[in-house]
C-alpha cells in the first residue's frame, strides 16, 4: 500500500512573484511601477512639508528625509512596494528636540534611532508581531483610515467654494476610472485633470506651493555639530529610543497590512534593520528620519497596483526631481486633487466588513472592546503606536480573564476515609490561580490530601506560590498534601520554585 502525501501550500515570498527583473521584462508591469512611483511622489510632497512644520524644521528637512528614506528602503527593506518617508508620528516624537536643542541635535537623534533600530532588528524584535491579535490589526486599519480622512479636513474648511467641486470631480475620477481602464493609475489622472482645470480656469484655490517653500538644491552630506559626550547622549537617547520603537511598530504593522493586501509574505527582520539603516543614511543627509507611510503605501499598492521595489525607489527619485527640477510646476497642483486621492485611500483602507451588523452580532464583546480601544486611543492621540500598544494590552487582559474562568477544582469521591482527592483542570497562571486557595475544605478534609494536576498546567510563579499556600494551610492543621501527575514542564517549574517564594498567603 502506497502512502500519499499532500503538499502544504506555502505563502509566496514577495520577491518570488513580484521581482524587479520580472517588472523590467514586462512593459506593462514597468509602466505600472513607474506611474505608481510618480503618484506617490506627488502625494508625498505636501505631507512631507506638513510634517516638517510639525517637527519645527525647514520643509527641506522633511522633503529630503522622504527622498533618502524611500530610495534607501527600496534596496534595504524586507517589504517590496512599501513606502517609507517622513511621517507625522516621527515628527511628533522628535519635535521637542528640534524646538529645545536645534537641528543638529535632531539629526543626532535620528542617527541614534537608526542605530537602535538596527540592533532591535538583529535581535529579532520583528518576531513580536505574532503577539498582535487580529482585532488590534482591524482597529489599526480602521484608525488609520479615520486619521487619513480627518487629516484632509483642514483643506476643506474655510476654503474657496471652487475647492468642493474640484474634490468631487477628483473623487469621481479615482472611483470611476478603474471601471473604464486600468492602464493609468486613476489618482494620477485626477491630479493631472484637476491641475489643468485649475490653471486654465484661473481658480484661486490652495495649492502645494502654499504649504511651504520647495528646495532648490540637492541634499548634501551633513555631520551633526554636537558634543560627543554623555550629556548629549542623555538628551537624545530617550527621544531616539521612542522614535526607534514607534518607527518599527508602524513599519511592521504596515508590512503586515501589505502582506494581506498582496497575499505575499515579507521579511520582517530585514525590514526592521533596513528601517534603521535608512534612518542612519537620512540623518547624515540632514533629514528628519521616518518610517513606513501607510497612506502612501496604500496609494502605491491598492490604488496604483504596484508590487515591486521599483515603485518605492522611483517615488523617492521623482520626489527629488519634482521639488528641485520642477518645483514651479508642482507648486500649482491644487490641494483639492491630493485631498481627493487621500479620501479615496481612507475609504479603501477602512475595513467596512468589521462594522456590518452581521459581523457585530457574531463578534465576541471582548474582541469589539479590543478593536474600539485601538481605534479610540489612536484617533485621540494621533499616534498609531499608542493605539496598537493599548489594543494589545486590552487583548491580553481580556484573554487572561477569559482563560481564568476555565479553571475548575473538582472533589473526587473518596475511596479511602483517610484520603481526599481533588482534581484541578485548566491553565494555572496569576489570573486563574489566585482564587485556587479558596477551593479546598481545610477543616473537614482527612489527614491526607491529594491534588491531581493531570488536567492542568502550571505557567508561572504565582501558581507555585498558591500551591505552597494550600500546602501550608493544610500543614497548619496537621494534614499532608501530595501533588501528583504534573506534566514535565509544570513539574520542572514546580520543583524549581516550590518552597522558595516566601510565606505565600
XYZ file of C-alpha atoms in Angstrom:
505
model
C 0.000 0.000 0.000
C 1.496 3.282 -1.069
C 1.169 6.234 1.246
C 0.408 9.512 -0.444
C 1.347 12.885 0.937
C -0.260 16.195 0.207
C 1.916 19.238 -0.213
C 1.126 22.046 2.176
C 0.596 25.295 0.235
C 3.124 27.973 1.038
C 2.530 31.695 1.007
C 4.852 33.017 -1.717
C 7.629 35.371 -0.804
C 7.065 38.877 -2.147
C 10.314 38.825 -4.116
C 9.481 35.450 -5.738
C 6.331 36.516 -7.515
C 6.972 40.250 -7.948
C 10.687 40.516 -8.606
C 12.299 43.607 -10.065
C 13.583 41.607 -13.038
C 10.051 40.419 -13.779
C 8.835 44.014 -13.906
C 11.766 45.104 -16.066
C 10.971 42.381 -18.598
C 7.309 43.357 -18.801
C 6.487 46.796 -20.276
C 3.017 46.653 -18.724
C 4.316 45.942 -15.208
C 7.091 48.506 -15.584
C 4.613 51.190 -16.639
C 2.506 50.388 -13.570
C 5.545 50.716 -11.292
C 6.720 53.984 -12.873
C 3.317 55.672 -12.779
C 2.715 54.446 -9.240
C 6.013 55.982 -8.154
C 5.018 59.287 -9.717
C 1.618 59.334 -7.989
C 3.190 58.558 -4.615
C 5.836 61.261 -5.104
C 3.145 63.856 -5.769
C 1.252 62.749 -2.662
C 4.430 62.801 -0.548
C 5.301 66.443 -1.183
C 2.563 68.221 0.831
C 2.734 65.542 3.534
C 6.499 65.963 3.957
C 6.114 69.737 4.146
C 3.339 69.427 6.736
C 5.373 67.000 8.865
C 8.343 69.361 8.721
C 6.155 72.089 10.171
C 5.022 69.719 12.943
C 8.655 68.923 13.746
C 9.552 72.607 13.742
C 12.119 72.412 10.932
C 12.552 73.776 7.422
C 10.430 71.970 4.751
C 13.569 70.753 3.001
C 14.386 68.625 6.077
C 11.166 66.645 5.618
C 11.405 66.516 1.821
C 14.996 65.298 1.851
C 14.074 62.735 4.531
C 11.311 61.392 2.284
C 13.735 61.117 -0.637
C 16.505 59.315 1.252
C 14.114 57.046 3.183
C 12.269 55.921 0.033
C 15.416 55.331 -2.016
C 17.266 53.576 0.817
C 14.409 51.288 1.864
C 13.868 50.282 -1.767
C 17.199 48.419 -1.514
C 17.286 47.585 2.196
C 13.686 46.843 3.172
C 12.007 43.479 3.508
C 8.608 44.501 2.084
C 8.624 45.385 -1.648
C 6.277 48.201 -2.708
C 6.028 49.635 0.812
C 6.710 53.378 1.037
C 8.875 54.841 3.795
C 9.299 58.577 4.248
C 8.949 61.373 6.805
C 5.849 60.687 8.921
C 3.654 62.513 11.388
C 4.307 60.026 14.194
C 8.071 60.521 13.944
C 7.629 64.295 13.654
C 5.660 64.367 16.907
C 8.348 62.344 18.712
C 11.310 64.475 17.643
C 9.620 67.891 17.654
C 10.717 68.654 21.271
C 14.360 68.019 20.311
C 14.263 70.499 17.429
C 12.347 73.048 19.477
C 14.615 72.892 22.533
C 18.057 71.971 21.208
C 18.068 72.771 17.476
C 18.519 70.938 14.180
C 21.910 69.356 14.936
C 20.555 67.535 17.981
C 17.544 66.414 15.939
C 19.858 64.918 13.302
C 21.886 63.178 16.026
C 18.644 61.768 17.448
C 17.667 60.377 14.048
C 21.061 58.693 13.604
C 20.943 57.144 17.090
C 17.368 55.963 16.490
C 18.554 54.278 13.304
C 21.344 52.503 15.203
C 18.849 51.305 17.815
C 16.532 50.011 15.081
C 19.373 48.027 13.546
C 20.138 46.478 16.950
C 16.467 45.723 17.639
C 16.082 44.248 14.186
C 19.102 41.980 14.576
C 17.907 40.615 17.932
C 14.549 39.681 16.414
C 12.076 42.286 17.653
C 10.024 41.637 14.496
C 9.001 38.272 15.925
C 6.843 40.131 18.454
C 4.388 40.771 15.609
C 2.924 37.322 16.292
C 1.519 38.676 19.575
C -0.642 41.292 17.851
C -4.227 39.901 17.619
C -6.443 40.303 14.595
C -8.792 42.663 16.482
C -5.863 45.030 17.058
C -4.958 44.808 13.371
C -8.541 45.647 12.350
C -8.583 48.549 14.820
C -5.230 49.717 13.470
C -6.511 49.721 9.883
C -9.759 51.495 10.765
C -7.981 54.090 12.895
C -5.555 54.692 10.061
C -8.427 55.300 7.655
C -10.067 57.723 10.097
C -6.792 59.636 10.595
C -6.182 59.862 6.845
C -9.687 61.230 6.354
C -9.623 63.696 9.260
C -6.173 64.964 8.200
C -7.820 66.227 4.998
C -10.488 68.259 6.812
C -8.286 71.364 7.289
C -8.069 71.542 3.483
C -11.874 71.554 3.261
C -12.659 74.196 5.880
C -12.618 77.960 5.198
C -11.537 77.488 1.585
C -12.861 78.961 -1.702
C -16.054 77.324 -2.968
C -14.246 76.009 -6.059
C -12.394 73.504 -3.840
C -15.543 71.447 -3.271
C -16.435 70.742 -6.933
C -12.749 70.022 -7.602
C -12.681 67.423 -4.811
C -15.964 65.942 -6.070
C -14.594 65.618 -9.614
C -11.386 64.115 -8.239
C -13.343 61.507 -6.256
C -15.431 60.673 -9.329
C -12.249 60.071 -11.309
C -10.443 57.904 -8.734
C -13.538 55.789 -8.078
C -14.920 55.676 -11.626
C -11.905 55.478 -13.957
C -10.860 51.931 -12.913
C -14.210 50.670 -14.297
C -13.241 52.072 -17.719
C -9.488 51.407 -17.819
C -6.659 50.400 -15.505
C -3.886 51.307 -17.929
C -3.110 54.517 -15.991
C -3.464 54.985 -12.209
C -6.681 56.862 -11.502
C -5.040 59.107 -8.843
C -2.523 60.362 -11.432
C -5.324 61.156 -13.888
C -7.194 63.021 -11.145
C -4.133 65.126 -10.281
C -3.432 65.987 -13.931
C -7.063 66.812 -14.780
C -7.658 68.983 -11.702
C -4.334 70.797 -12.080
C -5.054 71.547 -15.740
C -8.554 72.773 -14.905
C -7.272 74.967 -12.077
C -4.599 76.595 -14.259
C -6.756 77.184 -17.350
C -9.780 78.378 -15.388
C -7.620 80.514 -13.095
C -9.175 79.192 -9.901
C -7.802 80.869 -6.789
C -7.574 77.752 -4.617
C -4.909 76.474 -2.174
C -2.004 74.755 -3.933
C 1.015 72.664 -2.970
C 3.129 75.809 -3.155
C 1.076 77.337 -0.355
C 2.155 74.543 2.005
C 5.770 75.702 2.126
C 8.825 76.653 0.089
C 10.284 73.866 -2.046
C 14.092 73.326 -2.023
C 16.212 74.421 -4.976
C 19.299 72.266 -4.348
C 20.189 68.622 -3.832
C 20.716 67.173 -0.337
C 24.335 67.041 0.834
C 26.233 65.059 3.441
C 25.884 66.524 6.945
C 27.566 65.571 10.200
C 25.657 66.964 13.201
C 27.635 69.521 15.195
C 27.022 68.156 18.692
C 29.458 67.300 21.518
C 30.206 63.576 21.601
C 29.767 63.137 25.338
C 27.454 61.584 27.908
C 25.403 64.757 28.285
C 24.444 64.684 24.604
C 23.532 61.024 24.894
C 21.310 61.751 27.908
C 19.489 64.409 25.880
C 18.874 62.446 22.697
C 18.650 58.824 23.930
C 15.043 58.932 25.265
C 13.770 60.541 22.060
C 15.849 58.181 19.894
C 14.517 55.090 21.681
C 10.919 56.305 21.355
C 11.460 57.113 17.679
C 13.012 53.679 17.077
C 10.107 51.833 18.709
C 7.357 53.941 17.099
C 9.023 53.660 13.687
C 9.452 49.904 13.912
C 5.915 49.327 15.138
C 4.331 51.394 12.361
C 6.602 49.852 9.721
C 5.971 46.262 10.796
C 2.219 46.830 11.055
C 2.221 48.380 7.585
C 4.254 45.458 6.222
C 1.699 43.047 7.674
C -1.107 45.042 6.059
C 0.625 44.949 2.656
C 1.191 41.198 3.093
C -2.569 40.792 3.450
C -3.391 43.074 0.504
C -0.912 41.408 -1.878
C -1.235 37.862 -0.465
C 2.542 37.598 -0.159
C 4.968 37.258 2.733
C 7.636 39.796 3.667
C 10.873 39.571 5.614
C 10.085 41.449 8.831
C 13.600 41.069 10.271
C 15.128 42.624 7.163
C 12.519 45.364 7.238
C 13.430 46.157 10.865
C 17.154 46.640 10.380
C 16.531 48.138 6.931
C 14.475 50.909 8.536
C 17.388 51.539 10.886
C 19.997 51.815 8.130
C 17.656 54.067 6.127
C 17.297 56.392 9.118
C 21.070 56.495 9.616
C 21.546 57.456 5.950
C 18.724 60.001 6.205
C 20.295 61.562 9.288
C 23.658 62.041 7.598
C 21.901 63.787 4.703
C 20.134 66.215 7.018
C 16.711 64.550 7.040
C 14.289 64.254 9.940
C 14.004 60.476 9.680
C 10.846 58.482 9.140
C 9.216 55.070 8.817
C 6.645 53.326 6.666
C 3.836 55.607 5.466
C 0.585 53.704 5.468
C -1.450 56.150 3.404
C 1.133 56.454 0.625
C 1.741 52.715 0.744
C -1.957 52.123 0.139
C -1.843 54.572 -2.790
C 1.058 52.562 -4.184
C -0.295 49.070 -3.565
C -4.090 49.435 -3.668
C -4.802 52.445 -5.850
C -1.878 52.093 -8.296
C -1.391 48.293 -8.020
C 2.404 48.465 -7.702
C 4.155 45.357 -6.373
C 7.943 45.803 -6.577
C 10.806 47.858 -5.182
C 10.879 49.870 -8.400
C 7.854 51.948 -7.387
C 9.376 52.672 -3.965
C 12.698 53.722 -5.489
C 11.056 55.876 -8.146
C 8.801 57.557 -5.582
C 11.939 58.926 -3.917
C 13.642 59.813 -7.195
C 10.546 61.509 -8.639
C 10.090 63.407 -5.381
C 13.576 64.904 -5.649
C 13.204 65.662 -9.368
C 9.816 67.274 -8.859
C 10.747 69.540 -5.945
C 14.203 70.537 -7.236
C 13.765 70.497 -11.016
C 10.046 71.143 -11.452
C 9.200 72.993 -8.267
C 7.301 75.702 -10.132
C 5.060 73.118 -11.814
C 4.448 71.119 -8.656
C 3.615 74.291 -6.755
C 0.471 74.899 -8.864
C -1.072 71.464 -8.146
C -4.302 72.192 -6.244
C -4.502 70.641 -2.796
C -8.036 69.576 -3.762
C -6.534 66.945 -6.085
C -4.421 65.412 -3.326
C -7.330 65.638 -0.871
C -9.495 63.625 -3.273
C -6.776 60.969 -3.585
C -6.328 60.706 0.194
C -10.089 60.489 0.816
C -10.188 57.640 -1.686
C -7.335 55.939 0.186
C -9.180 56.375 3.505
C -12.372 54.817 2.151
C -10.465 51.949 0.504
C -8.423 51.294 3.639
C -11.295 51.120 6.136
C -12.461 47.581 6.938
C -16.171 48.089 6.276
C -16.915 44.423 6.935
C -15.853 44.907 10.561
C -18.765 47.275 11.263
C -21.506 45.416 9.413
C -24.434 44.455 11.635
C -23.976 40.740 10.897
C -20.306 40.955 11.931
C -21.057 42.906 15.102
C -23.658 40.330 16.154
C -21.176 37.457 15.824
C -18.146 39.216 17.272
C -17.415 38.455 20.965
C -17.718 41.510 23.180
C -14.069 41.298 24.227
C -12.955 41.416 20.571
C -15.076 44.513 19.996
C -13.574 46.213 23.055
C -10.072 45.475 21.773
C -10.829 46.939 18.352
C -12.596 50.018 19.747
C -9.827 50.724 22.273
C -7.253 50.562 19.481
C -9.270 52.944 17.329
C -10.134 55.292 20.199
C -6.606 55.753 21.535
C -5.147 56.093 18.046
C -7.622 58.742 16.960
C -7.368 60.596 20.290
C -3.545 60.716 20.297
C -2.975 60.726 16.523
C -0.345 58.085 17.232
C -0.797 54.615 15.756
C 1.840 53.143 18.067
C -0.045 54.181 21.221
C -3.247 52.701 19.840
C -1.636 49.369 18.982
C 0.052 49.096 22.385
C -3.275 49.859 24.109
C -5.079 47.297 21.983
C -2.508 44.596 22.741
C -2.724 45.283 26.491
C -6.535 45.174 26.440
C -6.412 41.941 24.422
C -4.027 40.391 26.949
C -6.273 41.334 29.868
C -9.360 40.033 28.054
C -7.617 36.769 27.206
C -6.348 36.283 30.765
C -9.830 36.960 32.139
C -11.403 34.508 29.711
C -8.894 31.724 30.364
C -9.028 32.261 34.130
C -12.700 31.269 34.173
C -11.870 27.892 32.608
C -10.092 26.620 35.738
C -12.017 24.165 37.896
C -11.401 22.257 41.148
C -13.428 19.035 41.461
C -13.655 16.906 44.602
C -13.343 13.201 43.699
C -15.457 10.628 45.561
C -13.492 9.176 48.473
C -12.297 5.578 48.214
C -10.423 5.826 51.496
C -11.670 7.615 54.613
C -8.161 8.838 55.276
C -7.596 10.379 51.809
C -9.299 13.236 49.958
C -8.574 13.697 46.224
C -9.047 16.979 44.341
C -8.730 17.185 40.526
C -7.649 20.577 39.174
C -8.193 21.312 35.456
C -7.320 24.325 33.315
C -4.429 26.709 32.703
C -2.942 27.867 36.002
C -1.374 31.331 35.982
C -1.652 34.542 38.006
C -5.208 35.362 36.899
C -6.634 31.876 37.423
C -4.674 30.593 40.418
C -5.233 33.409 42.928
C -8.685 32.090 43.870
C -7.489 28.478 43.882
C -6.589 28.676 47.568
C -10.264 29.125 48.491
C -11.472 25.969 46.708
C -10.374 23.486 49.405
C -12.032 22.364 52.673
C -9.142 22.702 55.096
C -11.171 21.998 58.258
C -13.140 18.918 57.236
C -10.749 17.108 54.887
C -8.984 13.979 56.232
C -5.316 13.782 57.162
C -4.087 13.085 53.620
C -4.993 15.313 50.655
C -4.073 14.540 47.050
C -4.165 17.272 44.366
C -4.283 15.750 40.877
C -2.925 18.152 38.222
C -3.108 15.792 35.265
C -5.648 18.108 33.632
C -3.827 21.339 34.423
C -0.630 23.185 33.517
C 1.462 25.448 35.740
C 2.587 28.562 33.859
C 4.106 30.903 36.432
C 5.465 31.512 39.934
C 2.093 32.811 41.147
C 0.603 29.344 40.762
C 3.522 27.709 42.567
C 3.081 30.220 45.406
C -0.623 29.391 45.559
C 0.116 25.661 45.787
C 2.624 26.425 48.562
C -0.077 28.388 50.404
C -2.532 25.484 50.097
C 0.105 23.063 51.399
C 0.883 25.415 54.310
C -2.787 25.805 55.274
C -3.207 22.036 55.433
C 0.105 21.641 57.309
C -1.070 24.127 59.952
C -3.929 21.717 60.647
C -1.639 18.695 60.775
C -2.546 17.406 57.328
C -0.334 16.304 54.432
C -0.699 17.379 50.788
C 0.595 15.355 47.820
C 0.652 16.933 44.351
C 0.512 14.339 41.555
C 0.545 13.943 37.770
C 2.274 17.170 36.730
C 3.455 17.279 33.121
C 7.188 17.697 32.548
C 7.179 21.474 32.148
C 4.919 22.000 35.189
C 6.985 19.564 37.295
C 10.192 21.383 36.369
C 8.734 24.782 37.265
C 7.172 23.500 40.487
C 10.349 21.697 41.541
C 12.445 24.793 40.966
C 10.201 27.276 42.812
C 8.241 25.313 45.439
C 9.116 26.473 48.956
C 11.302 29.306 47.622
C 8.715 32.074 47.218
C 8.121 33.214 50.779
C 5.149 32.767 53.046
C 2.537 32.877 50.313
C -0.959 33.663 51.646
